[in-house]
Amino acid sequence: MRLILTAAAIAALPLTVLAQDDDPIHQAVEARHGFYQMLAINMGTLAGMAKGDIAYDEAAASTAAANIEALTKYNLPSLFIEGSESGKAEDSAAKPDIWANLDDFRAKFAGLGEAATGASEAVKGGAENVGPVVGKLGEACKACHDKYREKS
Amino acid sequence: MAGGPRKIRLWDPLLRGFHWSLAFFVILSWCLGQFGPAKMTLHFWSGYAITGLLIFRLVWGFVGPAPARFSHFLRGPGAIRDYASHMFLRQPSYWPGHNPLGALSVIAMLAVLAAQVTTGLISDPDDYINVGPLAKYVASSTRSTAVGLHELGANLILLLVVLHIAMILFYRYWKHEDLVTPMLTGEKELPEEIARAIGGDRPTPEGERTGR
């Protein structure tokens, strides 16, 4: 009997893990963080080249910029589902203001898309072409962070 | 000798230069942070200027003339309570320098500004255009915490500046004491007997030379 109970308890363990994985809010927050992480890796490449910390490499710059262009075509605001704001969802840094200003929030993300448009071509031709692209993208990052990201 | 007013030299030229430069750069930094361009290069430079000014004030607090020295104006709780107890009298304090209560404000201002400069230097708001020059030396969680503290600091600074101006107006209109002119000219007018009691200091050319 005890053996069966122990076995059942052990068998049930993954279910609790699964339950969190299945939670759409948890998934959305994780997906957002993954999105920003991908954005950060590519932004890091471009910013490093603009500052001269990383040697300029036209192909690498263009790839990073193309990745950012592609990422901004993803419908990120759709991951900001109800209940995934900071304070409610674990690890979330999304200010509740987002849900009170959804149109503006979407416009901010569209602004990032606009800033990214043509970036993969714009960064070609020399390190000096990377700075202005990083500047435009960074401005779009900041516009949204200032308003909608929780400052821990 | 009659108790006519006598001018004493209070704030030295470097301290006055420090004060008005600090006022200028704090207001500039605050406005650039709040309303400035997204690329905050000017805000950064203004912050570096404040860093330099704070270092000067720290040094001046030990080696400067008496009224500028921390040891001269930092007083114990007794002196603070004593000063606060007749602060609301409708007469000038004639205090030759930072009074014991005002000294706390000086320290608060310097401490908050020093903290603000520090959080600014290590801030990374994840926008790839405004990264504090020392951010790379701290953990990434510290970098983002610093951003939040820097914003809190801006609010504290606003509060302290408003308090500072409110107190100047309080002294001007309630206590009939002008604190601004001494910070501009370096000289404060005190009744003869008070000026003499505090050691007279150097009388200015237009004052009575004989008082020395």
Short mmCIF file of C-alpha atoms in Angstrom, two decimals:
data_model
loop_
_atom_site.label_atom_id
_atom_site.label_comp_id
_atom_site.label_asym_id
_atom_site.label_seq_id
_atom_site.Cartn_x
_atom_site.Cartn_y
_atom_site.Cartn_z
CA MET A 1 0.00 0.00 0.00
CA ARG A 2 2.69 2.40 1.04
CA LEU A 3 4.61 1.51 -2.07
CA ILE A 4 1.64 2.31 -4.26
CA LEU A 5 1.12 5.67 -2.55
CA THR A 6 4.77 6.58 -2.89
CA ALA A 7 4.73 5.56 -6.53
CA ALA A 8 1.59 7.60 -7.11
CA ALA A 9 3.13 10.61 -5.40
CA ILE A 10 6.27 10.36 -7.50
CA ALA A 11 4.20 9.87 -10.63
CA ALA A 12 2.19 12.98 -9.80
CA LEU A 13 5.29 15.18 -9.38
CA PRO A 14 5.70 16.04 -13.05
CA LEU A 15 2.06 17.05 -13.14
CA THR A 16 2.73 20.01 -10.88
CA VAL A 17 5.55 21.07 -13.18
CA LEU A 18 3.31 20.51 -16.17
CA ALA A 19 0.59 22.59 -14.59
CA GLN A 20 2.90 25.62 -14.55
CA ASP A 21 4.07 24.96 -18.09
CA ASP A 22 0.48 24.75 -19.21
CA ASP A 23 -0.50 27.99 -17.58
CA PRO A 24 -1.01 30.42 -20.49
CA ILE A 25 0.04 33.40 -18.37
CA HIS A 26 3.30 31.73 -17.40
CA GLN A 27 3.85 30.77 -21.03
CA ALA A 28 3.20 34.30 -22.22
CA VAL A 29 5.67 35.81 -19.73
CA GLU A 30 8.31 33.22 -20.65
CA ALA A 31 7.75 33.83 -24.35
CA ARG A 32 8.07 37.61 -23.85
CA HIS A 33 11.33 37.16 -22.02
CA GLY A 34 12.60 34.90 -24.78
CA PHE A 35 11.60 37.52 -27.32
CA TYR A 36 13.45 40.28 -25.48
CA GLN A 37 16.44 38.02 -25.02
CA MET A 38 16.67 37.44 -28.78
CA LEU A 39 16.25 41.15 -29.35
CA ALA A 40 18.97 41.85 -26.77
CA ILE A 41 21.46 39.46 -28.35
CA ASN A 42 21.11 41.09 -31.75
CA MET A 43 20.99 44.63 -30.33
CA GLY A 44 24.13 43.77 -28.36
CA THR A 45 25.93 42.87 -31.57
CA LEU A 46 24.93 46.11 -33.28
CA ALA A 47 25.57 48.32 -30.24
CA GLY A 48 28.98 46.67 -29.75
CA MET A 49 29.93 47.40 -33.36
CA ALA A 50 28.66 50.97 -33.13
CA LYS A 51 30.80 51.59 -30.06
CA GLY A 52 33.80 49.75 -31.48
CA ASP A 53 33.77 47.07 -28.77
CA ILE A 54 33.16 44.46 -31.48
CA ALA A 55 35.02 44.59 -34.79
CA TYR A 56 32.73 45.59 -37.64
CA ASP A 57 31.66 42.68 -39.81
CA GLU A 58 29.20 43.58 -42.54
CA ALA A 59 27.61 40.13 -42.78
CA ALA A 60 27.24 39.77 -39.01
CA ALA A 61 25.80 43.27 -38.70
CA SER A 62 23.33 42.67 -41.49
CA THR A 63 22.26 39.33 -39.99
CA ALA A 64 21.72 40.87 -36.56
CA ALA A 65 19.70 43.70 -38.11
CA ALA A 66 17.69 41.24 -40.20
CA ASN A 67 16.92 39.25 -37.06
CA ILE A 68 15.65 42.40 -35.38
CA GLU A 69 13.53 43.23 -38.41
CA ALA A 70 12.06 39.74 -38.33
CA LEU A 71 11.45 39.87 -34.57
CA THR A 72 9.57 43.15 -34.79
CA LYS A 73 7.19 41.55 -37.31
CA TYR A 74 6.10 39.12 -34.61
CA ASN A 75 2.92 40.25 -32.93
CA LEU A 76 4.46 40.84 -29.51
CA PRO A 77 1.48 42.70 -28.01
CA SER A 78 -0.56 39.51 -28.40
CA LEU A 79 1.64 38.00 -25.68
CA PHE A 80 0.51 40.68 -23.26
CA ILE A 81 -2.54 38.75 -22.19
CA GLU A 82 -4.83 39.70 -19.32
CA GLY A 83 -3.39 38.82 -15.94
CA SER A 84 0.25 38.85 -17.06
CA GLU A 85 1.16 42.18 -15.48
CA SER A 86 3.73 42.66 -12.74
CA GLY A 87 2.34 41.88 -9.33
CA LYS A 88 0.02 39.24 -10.77
CA ALA A 89 2.32 37.13 -12.90
CA GLU A 90 5.64 35.90 -11.59
CA ASP A 91 8.71 37.60 -13.10
CA SER A 92 6.60 40.01 -15.11
CA ALA A 93 7.90 43.56 -15.47
CA ALA A 94 4.90 44.70 -17.49
CA LYS A 95 3.23 47.72 -15.90
CA PRO A 96 -0.54 47.48 -15.51
CA ASP A 97 -0.67 50.77 -17.47
CA ILE A 98 -0.24 48.67 -20.61
CA TRP A 99 -3.76 47.34 -20.34
CA ALA A 100 -5.17 50.79 -19.72
CA ASN A 101 -3.41 52.10 -22.86
CA LEU A 102 -3.38 49.13 -25.19
CA ASP A 103 -3.58 51.25 -28.35
CA ASP A 104 -0.61 53.33 -27.29
CA PHE A 105 1.28 50.20 -26.25
CA ARG A 106 0.69 48.66 -29.70
CA ALA A 107 1.75 51.94 -31.32
CA LYS A 108 5.00 51.86 -29.34
CA PHE A 109 5.73 48.37 -30.63
CA ALA A 110 4.82 49.46 -34.16
CA GLY A 111 7.35 52.26 -33.61
CA LEU A 112 10.04 49.67 -33.00
CA GLY A 113 8.97 47.96 -36.25
CA GLU A 114 9.31 51.23 -38.12
CA ALA A 115 12.73 51.87 -36.60
CA ALA A 116 13.81 48.37 -37.69
CA THR A 117 12.55 48.66 -41.26
CA GLY A 118 15.44 48.55 -43.69
CA ALA A 119 17.97 48.03 -40.88
CA SER A 120 19.63 45.00 -42.54
CA GLU A 121 20.57 47.18 -45.51
CA ALA A 122 21.27 50.33 -43.51
CA VAL A 123 24.02 48.72 -41.41
CA LYS A 124 26.02 47.70 -44.48
CA GLY A 125 29.01 49.63 -45.75
CA GLY A 126 30.91 50.39 -42.57
CA ALA A 127 30.83 50.66 -38.78
CA GLU A 128 29.77 54.29 -39.08
CA ASN A 129 26.44 53.17 -40.53
CA VAL A 130 25.57 51.07 -37.47
CA GLY A 131 25.35 53.91 -34.94
CA PRO A 132 22.35 55.68 -36.48
CA VAL A 133 20.44 52.38 -36.70
CA VAL A 134 21.17 51.57 -33.03
CA GLY A 135 20.13 55.11 -32.16
CA LYS A 136 16.77 54.76 -33.87
CA LEU A 137 16.11 51.32 -32.37
CA GLY A 138 17.25 52.41 -28.91
CA GLU A 139 14.93 55.38 -29.01
CA ALA A 140 12.02 53.02 -29.69
CA CYS A 141 13.15 50.70 -26.86
CA LYS A 142 13.33 53.64 -24.46
CA ALA A 143 9.98 55.11 -25.45
CA CYS A 144 8.25 51.91 -24.34
CA HIS A 145 10.47 51.09 -21.34
CA ASP A 146 9.98 54.56 -19.85
CA LYS A 147 6.22 54.14 -19.85
CA TYR A 148 5.45 50.47 -19.60
CA ARG A 149 8.34 48.63 -18.01
CA GLU A 150 8.47 48.22 -14.25
CA LYS A 151 11.73 49.49 -12.80
CA SER A 152 12.81 46.94 -10.26
CA MET B 1 29.25 101.87 19.43
CA ALA B 2 25.70 101.69 18.10
CA GLY B 3 24.15 98.36 17.11
CA GLY B 4 24.01 99.26 13.44
CA PRO B 5 24.31 96.53 10.82
CA ARG B 6 27.71 95.35 9.85
CA LYS B 7 28.64 93.22 6.88
CA ILE B 8 30.62 90.10 7.51
CA ARG B 9 32.16 87.92 4.88
CA LEU B 10 30.34 84.61 4.94
CA TRP B 11 30.50 82.55 1.76
CA ASP B 12 33.79 82.39 -0.10
CA PRO B 13 33.83 82.82 -3.89
CA LEU B 14 34.50 79.13 -4.63
CA LEU B 15 31.60 78.03 -2.43
CA ARG B 16 29.29 80.50 -4.19
CA GLY B 17 30.52 79.28 -7.56
CA PHE B 18 29.88 75.74 -6.40
CA HIS B 19 26.37 76.57 -5.21
CA TRP B 20 25.17 78.26 -8.39
CA SER B 21 26.89 75.75 -10.69
CA LEU B 22 25.28 72.92 -8.75
CA ALA B 23 21.87 74.61 -8.97
CA PHE B 24 22.36 75.05 -12.71
CA PHE B 25 23.50 71.50 -13.44
CA VAL B 26 20.93 69.86 -11.15
CA ILE B 27 18.10 71.72 -12.88
CA LEU B 28 19.64 70.98 -16.29
CA SER B 29 20.05 67.26 -15.49
CA TRP B 30 16.57 66.97 -14.09
CA CYS B 31 14.94 68.64 -17.09
CA LEU B 32 17.05 66.67 -19.59
CA GLY B 33 16.10 63.46 -17.81
CA GLN B 34 12.44 64.33 -17.82
CA PHE B 35 11.99 66.14 -21.13
CA GLY B 36 15.29 65.78 -22.95
CA PRO B 37 16.15 63.92 -26.15
CA ALA B 38 16.05 60.09 -26.06
CA LYS B 39 19.80 59.97 -26.53
CA MET B 40 20.88 61.37 -23.19
CA THR B 41 24.44 62.46 -23.95
CA LEU B 42 23.90 65.94 -22.49
CA HIS B 43 22.31 64.47 -19.37
CA PHE B 44 25.39 62.31 -18.94
CA TRP B 45 27.78 65.26 -19.24
CA SER B 46 25.70 67.33 -16.88
CA GLY B 47 25.87 64.43 -14.41
CA TYR B 48 29.67 64.30 -14.72
CA ALA B 49 29.78 68.02 -13.95
CA ILE B 50 27.71 67.37 -10.80
CA THR B 51 30.09 64.56 -9.82
CA GLY B 52 33.00 66.99 -10.00
CA LEU B 53 31.11 69.60 -8.01
CA LEU B 54 30.23 67.07 -5.29
CA ILE B 55 33.87 66.03 -4.98
CA PHE B 56 34.86 69.67 -4.67
CA ARG B 57 32.25 70.23 -1.93
CA LEU B 58 33.43 67.19 -0.01
CA VAL B 59 37.02 68.43 -0.06
CA TRP B 60 35.95 72.01 0.69
CA GLY B 61 34.01 70.70 3.69
CA PHE B 62 37.34 69.78 5.26
CA VAL B 63 39.82 72.35 3.97
CA GLY B 64 37.63 75.34 3.06
CA PRO B 65 37.00 78.46 5.14
CA ALA B 66 35.11 77.95 8.43
CA PRO B 67 31.53 78.50 7.20
CA ALA B 68 32.07 75.88 4.50
CA ARG B 69 33.40 73.21 6.87
CA PHE B 70 31.30 70.28 7.98
CA SER B 71 32.84 70.50 11.46
CA HIS B 72 31.62 74.08 11.65
CA PHE B 73 27.97 73.54 10.79
CA LEU B 74 27.19 69.93 11.74
CA ARG B 75 25.79 70.07 15.25
CA GLY B 76 24.30 67.65 17.73
CA PRO B 77 20.61 66.96 18.36
CA GLY B 78 20.58 69.50 21.22
CA ALA B 79 21.63 72.39 19.00
CA ILE B 80 19.17 71.30 16.32
CA ARG B 81 16.28 71.15 18.79
CA ASP B 82 17.31 74.49 20.23
CA TYR B 83 17.39 76.13 16.80
CA ALA B 84 14.10 74.54 15.75
CA SER B 85 12.40 75.75 18.90
CA HIS B 86 12.70 79.42 17.93
CA MET B 87 12.71 78.97 14.24
CA PHE B 88 9.19 80.29 13.86
CA LEU B 89 9.84 83.58 15.63
CA ARG B 90 9.14 86.43 13.25
CA GLN B 91 12.66 87.78 13.39
CA PRO B 92 15.85 87.07 11.48
CA SER B 93 17.99 84.25 12.79
CA TYR B 94 21.19 86.18 11.98
CA TRP B 95 22.85 82.79 11.85
CA PRO B 96 26.31 83.21 10.35
CA GLY B 97 26.27 80.23 7.98
CA HIS B 98 24.33 77.00 7.77
CA ASN B 99 22.12 76.82 10.85
CA PRO B 100 21.97 73.45 12.69
CA LEU B 101 18.68 72.49 11.03
CA GLY B 102 19.70 73.71 7.59
CA ALA B 103 22.88 71.67 7.96
CA LEU B 104 20.74 68.53 7.83
CA SER B 105 19.30 69.73 4.55
CA VAL B 106 22.81 70.32 3.20
CA ILE B 107 23.79 66.77 4.12
CA ALA B 108 20.56 65.33 2.71
CA MET B 109 21.10 67.21 -0.55
CA LEU B 110 24.72 66.09 -0.89
CA ALA B 111 23.90 62.48 0.03
CA VAL B 112 20.96 62.19 -2.36
CA LEU B 113 22.96 63.79 -5.18
CA ALA B 114 25.91 61.45 -4.53
CA ALA B 115 23.55 58.46 -4.60
CA GLN B 116 21.93 59.81 -7.76
CA VAL B 117 25.28 60.16 -9.50
CA THR B 118 26.18 56.60 -8.45
CA THR B 119 22.97 54.99 -9.68
CA GLY B 120 23.26 57.00 -12.89
CA LEU B 121 26.78 55.76 -13.55
CA ILE B 122 25.75 52.10 -13.20
CA SER B 123 22.28 52.31 -14.82
CA ASP B 124 21.38 50.28 -17.86
CA PRO B 125 17.82 50.88 -19.05
CA ASP B 126 18.20 48.26 -21.81
CA ASP B 127 17.87 50.70 -24.66
CA TYR B 128 21.43 50.36 -25.99
CA ILE B 129 21.83 54.12 -26.32
CA ASN B 130 21.96 55.27 -22.69
CA VAL B 131 24.18 52.92 -20.77
CA GLY B 132 25.93 54.22 -17.66
CA PRO B 133 29.71 54.14 -18.18
CA LEU B 134 30.23 51.91 -15.13
CA ALA B 135 27.25 49.59 -15.76
CA LYS B 136 29.48 46.88 -17.18
CA TYR B 137 31.21 46.50 -13.82
CA VAL B 138 28.07 45.51 -11.88
CA ALA B 139 25.61 42.60 -12.08
CA SER B 140 22.80 42.94 -14.60
CA SER B 141 20.19 42.89 -11.82
CA THR B 142 22.04 45.78 -10.13
CA ARG B 143 22.04 47.69 -13.43
CA SER B 144 18.28 47.53 -13.74
CA THR B 145 17.67 48.18 -10.02
CA ALA B 146 19.81 51.28 -10.46
CA VAL B 147 17.42 52.56 -13.13
CA GLY B 148 14.53 52.39 -10.66
CA LEU B 149 16.54 54.04 -7.90
CA HIS B 150 17.68 56.76 -10.30
CA GLU B 151 14.05 57.59 -10.99
CA LEU B 152 13.25 57.59 -7.26
CA GLY B 153 16.29 59.80 -6.69
CA ALA B 154 15.00 62.33 -9.23
CA ASN B 155 11.79 62.63 -7.20
CA LEU B 156 13.72 63.03 -3.94
CA ILE B 157 15.84 65.75 -5.50
CA LEU B 158 12.74 67.58 -6.67
CA LEU B 159 11.37 67.34 -3.12
CA LEU B 160 14.60 68.68 -1.57
CA VAL B 161 14.81 71.53 -4.07
CA VAL B 162 11.20 72.51 -3.41
CA LEU B 163 11.90 72.39 0.34
CA HIS B 164 15.04 74.50 -0.17
CA ILE B 165 13.14 77.18 -2.08
CA ALA B 166 10.21 77.05 0.37
CA MET B 167 12.59 77.66 3.27
CA ILE B 168 14.22 80.60 1.49
CA LEU B 169 10.76 82.12 1.02
CA PHE B 170 9.91 81.33 4.64
CA TYR B 171 13.01 83.18 5.83
CA ARG B 172 12.37 86.04 3.44
CA TYR B 173 8.71 86.67 4.20
CA TRP B 174 8.18 85.19 7.67
CA LYS B 175 11.50 85.91 9.31
CA HIS B 176 12.43 88.93 7.18
CA GLU B 177 15.86 87.49 6.48
CA ASP B 178 17.44 87.50 3.04
CA LEU B 179 19.44 84.33 2.41
CA VAL B 180 19.91 84.83 -1.32
CA THR B 181 22.03 87.99 -1.33
CA PRO B 182 24.77 86.48 0.88
CA MET B 183 25.01 83.56 -1.54
CA LEU B 184 25.42 86.06 -4.39
CA THR B 185 27.77 88.62 -2.81
CA GLY B 186 29.30 86.45 -0.10
CA GLU B 187 28.43 89.06 2.53
CA LYS B 188 25.79 88.95 5.21
CA GLU B 189 24.53 91.90 7.20
CA LEU B 190 24.47 91.28 10.93
CA PRO B 191 23.79 93.61 13.87
CA GLU B 192 27.04 94.96 15.25
CA GLU B 193 26.90 93.04 18.53
CA ILE B 194 26.26 89.69 16.82
CA ALA B 195 29.00 90.31 14.29
CA ARG B 196 31.38 91.10 17.12
CA ALA B 197 30.25 88.11 19.19
CA ILE B 198 31.08 85.66 16.43
CA GLY B 199 34.55 87.05 16.07
CA GLY B 200 33.70 89.88 13.68
CA ASP B 201 35.45 88.22 10.78
CA ARG B 202 37.07 90.50 8.27
CA PRO B 203 34.98 93.62 7.79
CA THR B 204 34.56 94.53 4.15
CA PRO B 205 36.04 97.74 2.72
CA GLU B 206 32.69 99.50 2.94
CA GLY B 207 32.31 98.26 6.53
CA GLU B 208 34.14 99.79 9.46
CA ARG B 209 37.79 98.76 9.20
CA THR B 210 38.26 99.68 12.82
CA GLY B 211 36.12 96.77 13.90
CA ARG B 212 38.93 94.32 13.34
#
